[in-house]
CSV table of C-alpha atoms and ligand atoms in Angstrom, one decimal:
chain,number,residue,atom,x,y,z
S,1,MET,CA,0.0,0.0,0.0
S,2,SER,CA,1.3,3.5,-0.8
S,3,ALA,CA,2.1,5.9,2.0
S,4,SER,CA,-0.7,8.2,1.0
S,5,ALA,CA,-3.4,5.6,1.0
S,6,PRO,CA,-4.7,6.2,4.5
S,7,SER,CA,-5.5,9.9,3.8
S,8,ARG,CA,-7.7,8.9,0.9
S,9,LYS,CA,-9.7,6.6,3.1
S,10,ARG,CA,-13.1,7.9,4.1
S,11,VAL,CA,-15.1,6.0,6.8
S,12,ILE,CA,-18.3,4.5,5.5
S,13,GLN,CA,-21.2,7.0,6.0
S,14,ALA,CA,-24.8,6.3,6.9
S,15,PRO,CA,-26.9,6.3,3.8
S,16,ARG,CA,-28.2,9.7,2.5
S,17,GLY,CA,-31.4,10.7,4.3
S,18,THR,CA,-30.8,8.5,7.3
S,19,PHE,CA,-29.2,9.3,10.7
S,20,ASP,CA,-27.8,7.6,13.8
S,21,ILE,CA,-29.6,8.1,17.1
S,22,LEU,CA,-26.7,8.8,19.4
S,23,PRO,CA,-27.1,8.5,23.2
S,24,GLU,CA,-28.0,12.2,23.8
S,25,SER,CA,-30.7,12.0,21.1
S,26,ALA,CA,-31.9,8.6,22.4
S,27,ALA,CA,-32.5,10.2,25.8
S,28,ARG,CA,-34.7,13.0,24.3
S,29,ARG,CA,-36.6,10.4,22.3
S,30,LYS,CA,-37.2,8.4,25.4
S,31,VAL,CA,-39.0,11.4,26.8
S,32,VAL,CA,-41.3,11.4,23.7
S,33,GLU,CA,-41.9,7.7,24.1
S,34,GLY,CA,-42.6,8.1,27.8
S,35,GLN,CA,-45.1,10.9,27.3
S,36,ALA,CA,-46.9,9.0,24.5
S,37,GLU,CA,-47.1,5.9,26.7
S,38,LYS,CA,-48.5,8.0,29.6
S,39,ILE,CA,-51.0,10.1,27.6
S,40,LEU,CA,-52.2,7.5,25.2
S,41,GLY,CA,-52.1,4.7,27.9
S,42,ALA,CA,-54.3,6.8,30.2
S,43,ALA,CA,-57.0,6.8,27.5
S,44,GLY,CA,-56.8,3.1,27.0
S,45,TYR,CA,-54.7,3.0,23.8
S,46,ARG,CA,-52.4,-0.1,23.8
S,47,ARG,CA,-49.1,-0.5,22.0
S,48,ILE,CA,-48.9,-2.3,18.7
S,49,GLU,CA,-45.9,-2.9,16.5
S,50,THR,CA,-46.2,-4.3,13.0
S,51,PRO,CA,-43.4,-5.6,10.7
S,52,THR,CA,-40.9,-3.2,9.0
S,53,PHE,CA,-42.0,-4.5,5.6
S,54,GLU,CA,-45.3,-5.6,4.2
S,55,ALA,CA,-46.8,-6.9,1.0
S,56,THR,CA,-46.6,-4.0,-1.5
S,57,GLU,CA,-50.2,-4.5,-2.3
S,58,LEU,CA,-51.2,-3.4,1.2
S,59,PHE,CA,-49.9,0.1,0.5
S,60,ALA,CA,-50.9,0.2,-3.1
S,61,ARG,CA,-54.5,-0.4,-2.0
S,62,GLY,CA,-54.5,1.0,1.5
S,63,VAL,CA,-52.6,4.3,0.8
S,64,GLY,CA,-53.9,4.7,-2.8
S,65,GLU,CA,-52.3,4.2,-6.2
S,66,ALA,CA,-52.6,7.9,-7.0
S,67,THR,CA,-50.9,9.2,-4.0
S,68,ASP,CA,-47.3,10.7,-3.9
S,69,ILE,CA,-46.4,8.0,-1.4
S,70,VAL,CA,-47.2,5.1,-3.7
S,71,GLN,CA,-46.2,6.9,-6.9
S,72,LYS,CA,-42.8,8.1,-5.8
S,73,GLU,CA,-41.8,7.4,-2.3
S,74,MET,CA,-41.8,3.7,-1.6
S,75,TYR,CA,-38.8,1.4,-1.2
S,76,THR,CA,-40.0,-1.7,-2.9
S,77,PHE,CA,-38.1,-4.9,-3.5
S,78,ASP,CA,-38.5,-8.4,-4.6
S,79,ASP,CA,-38.1,-11.0,-1.8
S,80,GLY,CA,-36.3,-13.4,-4.1
S,81,ALA,CA,-39.3,-15.7,-4.4
S,82,GLY,CA,-41.4,-13.5,-6.7
S,83,ARG,CA,-43.2,-11.5,-4.0
S,84,SER,CA,-43.1,-7.7,-3.9
S,85,LEU,CA,-42.4,-6.3,-0.5
S,86,THR,CA,-42.2,-2.6,0.6
S,87,LEU,CA,-40.6,-0.9,3.6
S,88,ARG,CA,-43.6,0.6,5.4
S,89,PRO,CA,-44.1,4.3,4.4
S,90,GLU,CA,-46.9,4.8,7.0
S,91,GLY,CA,-48.6,3.0,9.8
S,92,THR,CA,-52.3,3.1,9.3
S,93,ALA,CA,-52.6,0.4,6.6
S,94,PRO,CA,-50.4,-2.0,8.5
S,95,VAL,CA,-52.4,-1.5,11.7
S,96,CYS,CA,-55.7,-2.1,9.8
S,97,ARG,CA,-54.1,-5.2,8.2
S,98,ALA,CA,-53.3,-6.5,11.7
S,99,TYR,CA,-56.8,-5.6,13.0
S,100,LEU,CA,-58.3,-7.8,10.2
S,101,GLN,CA,-55.7,-10.6,10.4
S,102,HIS,CA,-56.2,-11.1,14.2
S,103,GLY,CA,-59.9,-10.8,14.2
S,104,MET,CA,-59.9,-7.7,16.4
S,105,ARG,CA,-63.5,-6.8,15.4
S,106,LYS,CA,-64.6,-9.5,17.9
S,107,LEU,CA,-63.1,-7.4,20.6
S,108,ALA,CA,-65.0,-4.5,22.3
S,109,GLN,CA,-65.0,-1.6,19.8
S,110,PRO,CA,-63.3,0.7,19.1
S,111,VAL,CA,-59.9,-1.0,19.3
S,112,LYS,CA,-57.5,1.7,20.4
S,113,LEU,CA,-53.9,1.2,19.4
S,114,TRP,CA,-50.7,3.3,19.3
S,115,TYR,CA,-47.2,2.8,17.9
S,116,LEU,CA,-43.8,4.3,17.8
S,117,SER,CA,-41.9,3.0,14.8
S,118,THR,CA,-39.6,3.7,11.9
S,119,PHE,CA,-41.0,4.5,8.4
S,120,PHE,CA,-39.3,4.8,5.0
S,121,ARG,CA,-39.9,7.2,2.2
S,122,ALA,CA,-37.7,7.9,-0.8
S,123,GLU,CA,-37.8,11.7,-0.6
S,124,ALA,CA,-35.3,14.5,-1.1
S,125,PRO,CA,-33.7,14.8,2.3
S,126,GLN,CA,-33.8,18.2,4.1
S,127,ARG,CA,-34.3,19.5,7.6
S,128,GLY,CA,-37.2,17.5,9.0
S,129,ARG,CA,-37.5,15.3,6.0
S,130,TYR,CA,-35.6,12.0,5.9
S,131,ARG,CA,-35.7,8.6,4.2
S,132,GLN,CA,-35.9,6.7,7.4
S,133,PHE,CA,-37.8,8.5,10.1
S,134,TRP,CA,-39.9,7.9,13.2
S,135,GLN,CA,-43.6,8.4,13.8
S,136,VAL,CA,-45.7,8.1,16.9
S,137,GLY,CA,-49.2,7.2,15.9
S,138,ALA,CA,-52.6,6.3,17.3
S,139,GLU,CA,-55.7,4.7,15.7
S,140,ALA,CA,-59.2,4.0,17.0
S,141,ILE,CA,-60.8,1.4,14.9
S,142,GLY,CA,-64.5,0.5,15.1
S,143,SER,CA,-66.2,3.8,16.1
S,144,ASP,CA,-67.9,6.5,14.1
S,145,ARG,CA,-68.7,8.6,17.1
S,146,PRO,CA,-67.5,12.3,16.9
S,147,GLU,CA,-66.2,11.8,20.5
S,148,THR,CA,-63.5,9.5,19.0
S,149,ASP,CA,-62.3,12.1,16.6
S,150,ALA,CA,-62.2,14.8,19.3
S,151,GLU,CA,-60.5,12.5,21.8
S,152,LEU,CA,-57.7,11.6,19.3
S,153,ILE,CA,-57.1,15.3,18.5
S,154,VAL,CA,-57.0,16.2,22.2
S,155,LEU,CA,-54.6,13.4,22.8
S,156,LEU,CA,-52.2,14.6,20.1
S,157,ALA,CA,-52.5,18.2,21.4
S,158,ASP,CA,-51.6,17.0,24.9
S,159,LEU,CA,-48.7,15.0,23.6
S,160,LEU,CA,-47.3,18.0,21.6
S,161,ASP,CA,-47.7,20.2,24.7
S,162,ALA,CA,-46.1,17.6,27.0
S,163,VAL,CA,-43.1,17.4,24.7
S,164,GLY,CA,-42.9,21.2,24.3
S,165,VAL,CA,-43.5,21.5,20.6
S,166,ARG,CA,-43.6,25.3,20.0
S,167,HIS,CA,-46.2,27.6,18.4
S,168,ASP,CA,-48.3,24.9,17.1
S,169,ARG,CA,-51.5,25.5,15.2
S,170,LEU,CA,-54.3,23.1,14.6
S,171,LEU,CA,-55.9,23.1,11.1
S,172,LEU,CA,-59.2,21.3,10.9
S,173,SER,CA,-61.6,20.4,8.2
S,174,SER,CA,-64.1,17.8,7.1
S,175,LEU,CA,-64.0,16.0,3.8
S,176,GLY,CA,-67.4,14.4,3.9
S,177,THR,CA,-67.7,11.4,1.8
S,178,PRO,CA,-65.7,10.6,-1.3
S,179,GLU,CA,-68.8,11.2,-3.4
S,180,THR,CA,-69.3,14.7,-1.9
S,181,ARG,CA,-65.7,15.4,-2.5
S,182,ALA,CA,-65.8,14.4,-6.2
S,183,GLU,CA,-68.8,16.5,-6.9
S,184,TYR,CA,-67.3,19.4,-5.0
S,185,ARG,CA,-64.1,19.1,-7.0
S,186,GLU,CA,-66.0,19.5,-10.3
S,187,GLU,CA,-67.9,22.5,-8.9
S,188,LEU,CA,-64.6,24.1,-7.8
S,189,LYS,CA,-63.0,23.5,-11.2
S,190,ASP,CA,-66.0,25.1,-12.9
S,191,PHE,CA,-65.7,28.1,-10.6
S,192,LEU,CA,-61.9,28.4,-11.3
S,193,ARG,CA,-62.4,28.2,-15.0
S,194,ALA,CA,-65.1,30.9,-14.9
S,195,HIS,CA,-62.5,33.2,-13.2
S,196,GLU,CA,-59.5,32.0,-15.2
S,197,ASP,CA,-58.3,35.5,-16.2
S,198,GLU,CA,-58.1,36.7,-12.6
S,199,LEU,CA,-56.0,33.7,-11.3
S,200,ALA,CA,-52.2,33.5,-10.9
S,201,GLU,CA,-50.6,31.5,-13.7
S,202,GLU,CA,-49.5,28.6,-11.4
S,203,VAL,CA,-53.1,28.3,-10.1
S,204,ARG,CA,-54.5,28.4,-13.6
S,205,ASN,CA,-52.2,25.7,-14.7
S,206,ARG,CA,-53.3,23.4,-11.9
S,207,ILE,CA,-57.0,23.7,-12.2
S,208,GLU,CA,-57.4,20.1,-13.5
S,209,LEU,CA,-54.7,18.5,-11.4
S,210,ASN,CA,-55.1,20.1,-8.0
S,211,PRO,CA,-57.9,22.8,-7.9
S,212,LEU,CA,-57.8,22.8,-4.0
S,213,ARG,CA,-54.3,24.4,-4.1
S,214,ALA,CA,-55.9,27.6,-5.3
S,215,PHE,CA,-56.9,28.2,-1.7
S,216,ASP,CA,-53.2,28.3,-0.7
S,217,SER,CA,-52.1,31.0,-3.2
S,218,ASP,CA,-50.3,34.1,-2.0
S,219,ASP,CA,-51.3,36.0,-5.1
S,220,PRO,CA,-53.6,38.9,-4.1
S,221,ARG,CA,-56.0,38.7,-7.1
S,222,THR,CA,-56.3,34.9,-6.7
S,223,ARG,CA,-57.0,35.4,-3.0
S,224,ALA,CA,-59.8,37.9,-3.8
S,225,VAL,CA,-61.4,35.4,-6.2
S,226,MET,CA,-61.1,32.6,-3.7
S,227,ARG,CA,-63.0,34.5,-1.0
S,228,ASP,CA,-66.2,33.8,-3.1
S,229,ALA,CA,-65.2,30.2,-4.1
S,230,PRO,CA,-67.5,27.4,-3.1
S,231,LYS,CA,-66.3,25.6,0.1
S,232,LEU,CA,-66.4,21.9,0.6
S,233,LEU,CA,-67.6,22.5,4.2
S,234,ASP,CA,-70.8,24.1,2.8
S,235,ARG,CA,-71.4,21.0,0.6
S,236,LEU,CA,-71.3,18.4,3.3
S,237,THR,CA,-74.4,16.2,3.7
S,238,GLU,CA,-76.5,16.9,6.7
S,239,ARG,CA,-75.2,13.9,8.6
S,240,ASP,CA,-71.5,14.7,7.8
S,241,ALA,CA,-72.1,18.4,8.8
S,242,GLU,CA,-73.7,17.3,12.1
S,243,HIS,CA,-70.8,15.0,12.8
S,244,PHE,CA,-68.3,17.8,12.2
S,245,ALA,CA,-70.3,20.2,14.3
S,246,GLN,CA,-70.1,17.8,17.2
S,247,VAL,CA,-66.4,17.3,16.8
S,248,ARG,CA,-65.9,21.1,16.8
S,249,ALA,CA,-68.2,21.6,19.9
S,250,LEU,CA,-66.2,19.0,21.8
S,251,LEU,CA,-62.9,20.7,20.9
S,252,GLU,CA,-64.3,24.1,21.8
S,253,ASP,CA,-65.4,22.7,25.2
S,254,ALA,CA,-62.0,21.3,25.7
S,255,GLY,CA,-60.4,24.7,25.0
S,256,VAL,CA,-58.5,23.4,22.0
S,257,ARG,CA,-58.1,26.2,19.5
S,258,TYR,CA,-58.3,25.4,15.8
S,259,GLU,CA,-58.5,27.1,12.4
S,260,LEU,CA,-60.8,25.9,9.7
S,261,ASP,CA,-58.8,25.2,6.6
S,262,PRO,CA,-61.0,24.7,3.5
S,263,ALA,CA,-57.9,23.5,1.6
S,264,LEU,CA,-56.7,20.9,4.0
S,265,VAL,CA,-56.1,17.8,2.0
S,266,ARG,CA,-54.4,14.8,3.5
S,267,GLY,CA,-52.1,12.7,1.4
S,268,LEU,CA,-54.3,9.6,1.4
S,269,ASP,CA,-57.3,8.9,-0.8
S,270,TYR,CA,-59.5,7.2,1.7
S,271,TYR,CA,-60.0,10.0,4.2
S,272,THR,CA,-63.6,10.8,5.2
S,273,ARG,CA,-65.1,13.4,7.4
S,274,THR,CA,-62.7,14.9,9.9
S,275,VAL,CA,-59.1,15.8,8.8
S,276,PHE,CA,-56.6,17.7,10.9
S,277,GLU,CA,-53.0,18.8,10.9
S,278,PHE,CA,-50.8,20.3,13.6
S,279,THR,CA,-48.1,22.7,12.3
S,280,SER,CA,-45.2,24.4,14.0
S,281,ASP,CA,-43.9,27.8,12.9
S,282,GLU,CA,-40.5,26.6,14.1
S,283,LEU,CA,-40.1,24.1,11.3
S,284,GLY,CA,-40.0,26.3,8.2
S,285,ALA,CA,-41.0,24.5,5.0
S,286,GLN,CA,-41.6,21.2,6.6
S,287,SER,CA,-44.2,22.8,9.0
S,288,ALA,CA,-46.4,19.7,9.5
S,289,VAL,CA,-45.7,18.0,12.9
S,290,GLY,CA,-48.5,15.5,12.7
S,291,GLY,CA,-51.9,14.9,11.3
S,292,GLY,CA,-54.6,12.5,10.7
S,293,GLY,CA,-58.3,12.0,10.2
S,294,ARG,CA,-61.1,9.6,9.8
S,295,TYR,CA,-60.8,6.8,7.3
S,296,ASP,CA,-64.2,5.1,7.3
S,297,GLY,CA,-63.5,3.4,4.0
S,298,LEU,CA,-60.1,1.8,4.5
S,299,ILE,CA,-60.9,-1.5,6.2
S,300,GLU,CA,-63.3,-2.3,3.4
S,301,LEU,CA,-60.7,-1.4,0.9
S,302,LEU,CA,-58.6,-4.2,2.6
S,303,ASP,CA,-61.5,-6.7,2.1
S,304,GLY,CA,-62.8,-6.2,5.7
S,305,PRO,CA,-66.4,-5.4,6.7
S,306,PRO,CA,-67.4,-1.7,6.8
S,307,THR,CA,-65.6,-0.4,9.8
S,308,PRO,CA,-65.3,3.3,10.7
S,309,ALA,CA,-61.9,4.4,12.1
S,310,VAL,CA,-59.9,7.5,12.9
S,311,GLY,CA,-56.2,8.1,13.7
S,312,TRP,CA,-53.1,10.3,13.5
S,313,ALA,CA,-49.4,10.1,13.1
S,314,ALA,CA,-46.8,12.6,14.2
S,315,GLY,CA,-43.1,12.8,13.1
S,316,VAL,CA,-40.8,12.4,16.0
S,317,GLU,CA,-37.9,14.2,14.4
S,318,ARG,CA,-40.1,17.2,13.7
S,319,MET,CA,-41.4,17.2,17.3
S,320,LEU,CA,-37.8,17.2,18.5
S,321,LEU,CA,-36.7,20.0,16.1
S,322,SER,CA,-39.6,22.1,17.3
S,323,ALA,CA,-39.3,21.3,21.0
S,324,ARG,CA,-35.8,22.9,21.3
S,325,ASP,CA,-35.9,23.1,25.1
S,326,LEU,CA,-36.7,19.5,25.7
S,327,ALA,CA,-34.0,18.2,28.0
S,328,PRO,CA,-33.8,14.6,29.1
S,329,PRO,CA,-33.6,14.0,32.8
S,330,ALA,CA,-30.0,13.8,34.1
S,331,GLU,CA,-28.5,10.3,34.1
S,332,LEU,CA,-27.7,9.1,37.6
S,333,VAL,CA,-24.7,7.1,38.7
S,334,ASP,CA,-25.1,5.9,42.3
S,335,LEU,CA,-21.8,4.1,42.5
S,336,PHE,CA,-18.5,3.9,40.7
S,337,VAL,CA,-16.4,0.9,41.8
S,338,ALA,CA,-12.7,1.8,41.6
S,339,MET,CA,-9.7,-0.5,42.3
S,340,ALA,CA,-6.8,0.5,44.5
S,341,GLU,CA,-4.8,-2.6,43.5
S,342,PRO,CA,-5.2,-4.8,40.4
S,343,ASP,CA,-5.9,-7.8,42.7
S,344,GLY,CA,-9.1,-6.1,43.8
S,345,SER,CA,-10.6,-6.8,40.4
S,346,ARG,CA,-12.7,-9.8,41.3
S,347,THR,CA,-14.2,-8.2,44.4
S,348,ALA,CA,-14.8,-5.0,42.5
S,349,PHE,CA,-16.6,-6.9,39.7
S,350,GLU,CA,-18.8,-8.7,42.2
S,351,LEU,CA,-19.6,-5.5,44.1
S,352,ALA,CA,-20.7,-3.7,40.9
S,353,ARG,CA,-23.0,-6.6,40.0
S,354,GLU,CA,-24.5,-6.9,43.5
S,355,ALA,CA,-25.1,-3.1,43.5
S,356,ARG,CA,-27.0,-3.3,40.2
S,357,ARG,CA,-29.1,-6.3,41.6
S,358,ALA,CA,-29.9,-4.1,44.6
S,359,GLY,CA,-31.3,-1.5,42.1
S,360,LEU,CA,-28.4,0.9,42.1
S,361,GLN,CA,-26.8,2.5,39.0
S,362,ALA,CA,-23.3,1.1,39.3
S,363,GLN,CA,-20.3,1.4,37.0
S,364,LEU,CA,-17.0,-0.5,37.2
S,365,GLU,CA,-13.6,0.8,36.2
S,366,LEU,CA,-13.0,-0.7,32.8
S,367,ALA,CA,-10.0,1.2,31.4
S,368,GLY,CA,-7.1,0.3,33.7
S,369,ARG,CA,-6.7,3.9,34.9
S,370,SER,CA,-4.5,4.9,37.9
S,371,LEU,CA,-6.4,5.4,41.1
S,372,LYS,CA,-6.2,9.2,40.6
S,373,GLY,CA,-7.5,8.7,37.1
S,374,GLN,CA,-10.4,6.6,38.3
S,375,LEU,CA,-11.5,9.2,40.8
S,376,LYS,CA,-11.3,11.9,38.2
S,377,HIS,CA,-13.5,9.8,35.9
S,378,ALA,CA,-16.0,9.0,38.7
S,379,ASP,CA,-16.3,12.8,39.2
S,380,ARG,CA,-16.8,13.4,35.5
S,381,ILE,CA,-19.7,10.9,35.2
S,382,GLY,CA,-21.3,12.4,38.3
S,383,ALA,CA,-21.1,9.4,40.6
S,384,ARG,CA,-22.6,9.9,44.0
S,385,PHE,CA,-20.3,7.4,45.7
S,386,VAL,CA,-17.0,5.8,44.8
S,387,ALA,CA,-16.1,2.5,46.4
S,388,ILE,CA,-12.3,2.0,46.3
S,389,VAL,CA,-11.7,-1.7,46.6
S,390,GLY,CA,-8.4,-2.6,48.4
S,391,SER,CA,-7.0,-6.0,49.1
S,392,ASN,CA,-8.7,-8.4,51.6
S,393,GLY,CA,-12.2,-7.2,50.9
S,394,HIS,CA,-11.7,-3.8,52.5
S,395,VAL,CA,-13.3,-0.8,50.8
S,396,SER,CA,-13.1,2.9,51.2
S,397,LEU,CA,-16.4,4.5,50.4
S,398,ARG,CA,-16.2,8.1,49.4
S,399,ASP,CA,-19.2,10.4,49.3
S,400,MET,CA,-18.5,12.5,46.3
S,401,GLY,CA,-20.8,15.3,47.5
S,402,SER,CA,-19.3,15.9,50.9
S,403,GLY,CA,-15.8,14.4,50.2
S,404,ASP,CA,-16.3,12.2,53.4
S,405,GLN,CA,-14.6,8.8,53.2
S,406,ARG,CA,-14.9,5.9,55.4
S,407,GLU,CA,-13.6,2.3,55.7
S,408,LEU,CA,-16.1,-0.6,55.4
S,409,THR,CA,-16.1,-4.3,54.7
S,410,VAL,CA,-17.4,-5.1,51.2
S,411,GLN,CA,-20.7,-6.5,52.5
S,412,ASP,CA,-21.6,-3.1,54.2
S,413,VAL,CA,-21.1,-1.0,51.1
S,414,ILE,CA,-24.5,-1.5,49.4
S,415,PRO,CA,-26.6,-1.2,52.6
S,416,ALA,CA,-24.7,2.0,53.4
S,417,ILE,CA,-25.5,3.5,50.0
S,418,LEU,CA,-29.1,2.4,50.2
S,419,ARG,CA,-29.4,4.1,53.6
S,420,GLY,CA,-27.9,7.1,51.9
S,421,ASP,CA,-25.3,7.7,54.6
S,422,GLY,CA,-22.3,6.4,52.8
J,1,ATP,P1,-45.3,16.4,4.4
J,1,ATP,O1,-46.4,17.2,3.9
J,1,ATP,O2,-44.3,17.2,5.2
J,1,ATP,O3,-44.6,15.6,3.3
J,1,ATP,P2,-46.9,14.2,5.0
J,1,ATP,O4,-48.3,14.7,4.7
J,1,ATP,O5,-46.3,13.3,3.9
J,1,ATP,O6,-46.0,15.4,5.4
J,1,ATP,P3,-47.9,12.2,6.9
J,1,ATP,O7,-47.9,11.2,5.9
J,1,ATP,O8,-49.2,12.8,7.3
J,1,ATP,O9,-46.9,13.4,6.4
J,1,ATP,O10,-47.0,11.8,8.1
J,1,ATP,C1,-47.3,12.3,9.4
J,1,ATP,C2,-46.1,13.1,10.0
J,1,ATP,O11,-44.9,12.3,9.8
J,1,ATP,C3,-45.8,14.4,9.3
J,1,ATP,O12,-46.6,15.4,9.8
J,1,ATP,C4,-44.3,14.6,9.6
J,1,ATP,O13,-44.2,15.1,10.9
J,1,ATP,C5,-43.8,13.2,9.6
J,1,ATP,N1,-43.1,12.9,8.3
J,1,ATP,C6,-43.7,12.6,7.1
J,1,ATP,N2,-42.7,12.4,6.2
J,1,ATP,C7,-41.5,12.5,6.8
J,1,ATP,C8,-40.2,12.4,6.4
J,1,ATP,N3,-39.8,12.0,5.1
J,1,ATP,N4,-39.2,12.6,7.3
J,1,ATP,C9,-39.5,12.9,8.6
J,1,ATP,N5,-40.8,13.1,9.0
J,1,ATP,C10,-41.8,12.9,8.1
J,2,MG,MG1,-45.0,13.8,2.4
């Protein structure tokens, strides 16, 4: 090998759009997980985890062939035996698959489930947008009651609050049924065509493809036109309108502030009735923190019986980006076991193990440092006590807070720490 070879070597990097979760970040994520468990658990939601990959057909049907996710964002591969598999891009279709596969409709309804898992989408990576990312999600399957929609929204609001997501807004709408939506889309297109000369060019070009986007335009003339545009919310059937009114009343009673957003479209074809999205101003372009809605048609699309359901998913990385002040609790070290002499090694090893069995956080010297080096290290990791193991089972126990040090036999060390008197 030539002398210059090492300088050309570059360590292997994690694939583009992926990231390592290093210990500091793992501790912050644990806070999110703990809060989700507490908040969702208190409402009777139970944890579910589905496989990392599924039959491609599940997403093609359950997310929708026409969606961006299925069209452009899936990691799909052949399993070597002629079956097409896909790394899960979202959690709702897999949870519904599991609901059907395990006969959960025989359980008391709704079945309330939550998950915290990795998902995969082939997207252009940027801040808050990755190719492998985490979502916490919740689904309530088997209820069409507006209380279910409102409860789920309140639970996500509480979770975002508990984690400290900043300046979040809740956008809310109702999509009615797919039929209502299709009719409305035609009506909106007619309206836009009738006002074509007054619309911004980009809006005009997208009348056929995405007429709803006209509501998001910044162009002043377009905005003026859109003030008189027909609204989907005014076209809901009486039953859908009543359902939505009840969801809104429950949110208002709960003090949850929301904004009606007539252009709120969620990425999936099968959404019905309530849809919502929480955004955070902290996030810039990727402002969506989490969202969801009712998907009364999905289980049937997966060959199940008609089953109303509602759920949401929130991006963990975006929650953490927005919750800048979220600090994990300090890590405690009750005891560091140091060795005065190399021949104390077996006693020290056993003492550390017994301490852990007694419920203490105990670390053992593992780097062959000098005694001075060991004490410095114990201080650096914030150990409350250091047990310096000498020969013949004698131990000096030092209280790192007060600096007091006393001599004990090895059997007395753990009881002394548990009593807190060192
Ligand atoms: P966006 O409009 O930002 O693409 P989306 O509508 O595709 O979001 P959903 O499918 O509703 O997102 O997923 C729920 C949440 O998951 C999002 O609000 C976001 O916080 C997070 N999320 C979605 N895609 C990614 C990604 N590629 N990387 C990181 N988080 C993501
Ligand atoms: Mg997306």
